[in-house]
Tab-separated table of C-alpha atoms in Angstrom:
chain	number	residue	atom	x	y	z
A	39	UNK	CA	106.216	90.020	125.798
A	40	UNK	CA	103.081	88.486	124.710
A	41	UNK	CA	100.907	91.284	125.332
A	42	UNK	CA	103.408	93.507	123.207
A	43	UNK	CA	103.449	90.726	120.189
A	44	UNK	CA	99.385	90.731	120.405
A	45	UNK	CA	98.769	94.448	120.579
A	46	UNK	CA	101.082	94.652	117.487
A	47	UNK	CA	98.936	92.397	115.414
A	48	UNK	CA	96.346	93.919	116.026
A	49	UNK	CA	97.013	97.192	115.139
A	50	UNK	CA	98.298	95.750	111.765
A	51	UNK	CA	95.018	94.555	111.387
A	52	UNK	CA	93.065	97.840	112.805
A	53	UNK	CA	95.006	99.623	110.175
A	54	UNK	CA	94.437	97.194	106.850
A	55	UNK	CA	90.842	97.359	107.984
A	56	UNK	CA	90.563	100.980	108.240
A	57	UNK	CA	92.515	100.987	105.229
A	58	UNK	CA	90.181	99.396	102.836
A	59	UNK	CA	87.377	101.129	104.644
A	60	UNK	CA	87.913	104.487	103.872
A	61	UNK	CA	90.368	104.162	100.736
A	62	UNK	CA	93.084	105.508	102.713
A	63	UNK	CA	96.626	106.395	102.600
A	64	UNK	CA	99.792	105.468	104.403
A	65	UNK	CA	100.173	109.172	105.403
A	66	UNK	CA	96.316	109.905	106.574
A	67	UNK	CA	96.065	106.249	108.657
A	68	UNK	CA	99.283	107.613	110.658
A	69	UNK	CA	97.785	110.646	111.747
A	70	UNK	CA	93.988	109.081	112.414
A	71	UNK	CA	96.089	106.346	114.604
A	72	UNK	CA	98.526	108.533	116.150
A	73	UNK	CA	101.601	106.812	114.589
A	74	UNK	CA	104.027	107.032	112.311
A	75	UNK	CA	103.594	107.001	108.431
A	76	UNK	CA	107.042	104.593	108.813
A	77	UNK	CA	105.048	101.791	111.577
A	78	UNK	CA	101.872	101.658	109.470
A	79	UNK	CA	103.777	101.165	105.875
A	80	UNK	CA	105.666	98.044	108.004
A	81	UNK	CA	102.435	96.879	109.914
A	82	UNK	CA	99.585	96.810	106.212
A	83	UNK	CA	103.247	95.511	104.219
A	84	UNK	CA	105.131	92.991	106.404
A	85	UNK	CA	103.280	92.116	109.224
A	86	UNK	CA	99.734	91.675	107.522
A	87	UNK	CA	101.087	89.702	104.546
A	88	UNK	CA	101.776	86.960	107.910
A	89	UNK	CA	99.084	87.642	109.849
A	90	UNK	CA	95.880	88.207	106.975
A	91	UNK	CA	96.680	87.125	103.774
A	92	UNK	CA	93.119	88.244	102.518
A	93	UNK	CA	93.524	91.724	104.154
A	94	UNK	CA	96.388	91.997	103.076
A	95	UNK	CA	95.662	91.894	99.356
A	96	UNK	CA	92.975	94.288	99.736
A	97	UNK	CA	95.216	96.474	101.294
A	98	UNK	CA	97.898	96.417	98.490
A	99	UNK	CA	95.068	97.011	96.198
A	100	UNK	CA	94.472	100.414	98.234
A	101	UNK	CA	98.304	100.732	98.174
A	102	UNK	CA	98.792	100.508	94.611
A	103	UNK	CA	96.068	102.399	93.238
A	104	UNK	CA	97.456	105.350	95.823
A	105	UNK	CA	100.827	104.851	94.444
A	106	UNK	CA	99.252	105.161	90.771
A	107	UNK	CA	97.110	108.107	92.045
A	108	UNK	CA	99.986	110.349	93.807
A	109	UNK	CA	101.530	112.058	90.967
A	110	UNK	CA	98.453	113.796	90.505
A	111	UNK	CA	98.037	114.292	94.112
A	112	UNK	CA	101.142	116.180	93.565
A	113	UNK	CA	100.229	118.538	91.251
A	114	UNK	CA	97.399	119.551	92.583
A	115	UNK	CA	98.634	120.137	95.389
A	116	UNK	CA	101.189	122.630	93.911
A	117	UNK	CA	98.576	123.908	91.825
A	118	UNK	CA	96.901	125.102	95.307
A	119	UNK	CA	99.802	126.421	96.824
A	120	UNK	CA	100.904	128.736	93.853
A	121	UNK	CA	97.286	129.949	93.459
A	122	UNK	CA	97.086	130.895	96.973
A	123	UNK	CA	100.352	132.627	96.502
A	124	UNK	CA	98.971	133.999	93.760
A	125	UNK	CA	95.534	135.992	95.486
């Protein structure tokens, strides 16, 4: 059981590091990791806040200025799909 409880925080930490690294989000760290979007939102949110208090507020940094940033995300990305539709 200890193993498990040790290889979970640090794969919080991996991720909040890799995080703030590249300026990452939720969705992209899942799928450079393997995992899902659902175990890295709990692992840089819940676990991290425990574990690295100083990671973790870079991390909700990256977090919130995604969550700012993703309406426009959005519409680009529609933009993109009804031009290709479009040609």
């Amino acid at each position: 059981m200890r193993m498990y409880i040790y290889d979970t925080y640090k794969r919080a930490t991996d991720l909040g590091i890799y995080m703030v690294e590249h300026n990452s989000t939720v969705r992209s760290t899942a799928r450079h990791f393997g995992i899902s979007k659902s175990t890295v939102h709990k692992d840089v949110t819940q676990r991290l806040k425990q574990l690295d208090p100083a990671l973790y507020a870079e991390v909700s940094i990256v977090l919130e200025q995604n969550k700012n940033e993703r309406h426009i995300r959005g519409g680009q990305a529609t933009r993109l799909k009804y031009k290709k539709e479009k040609c």
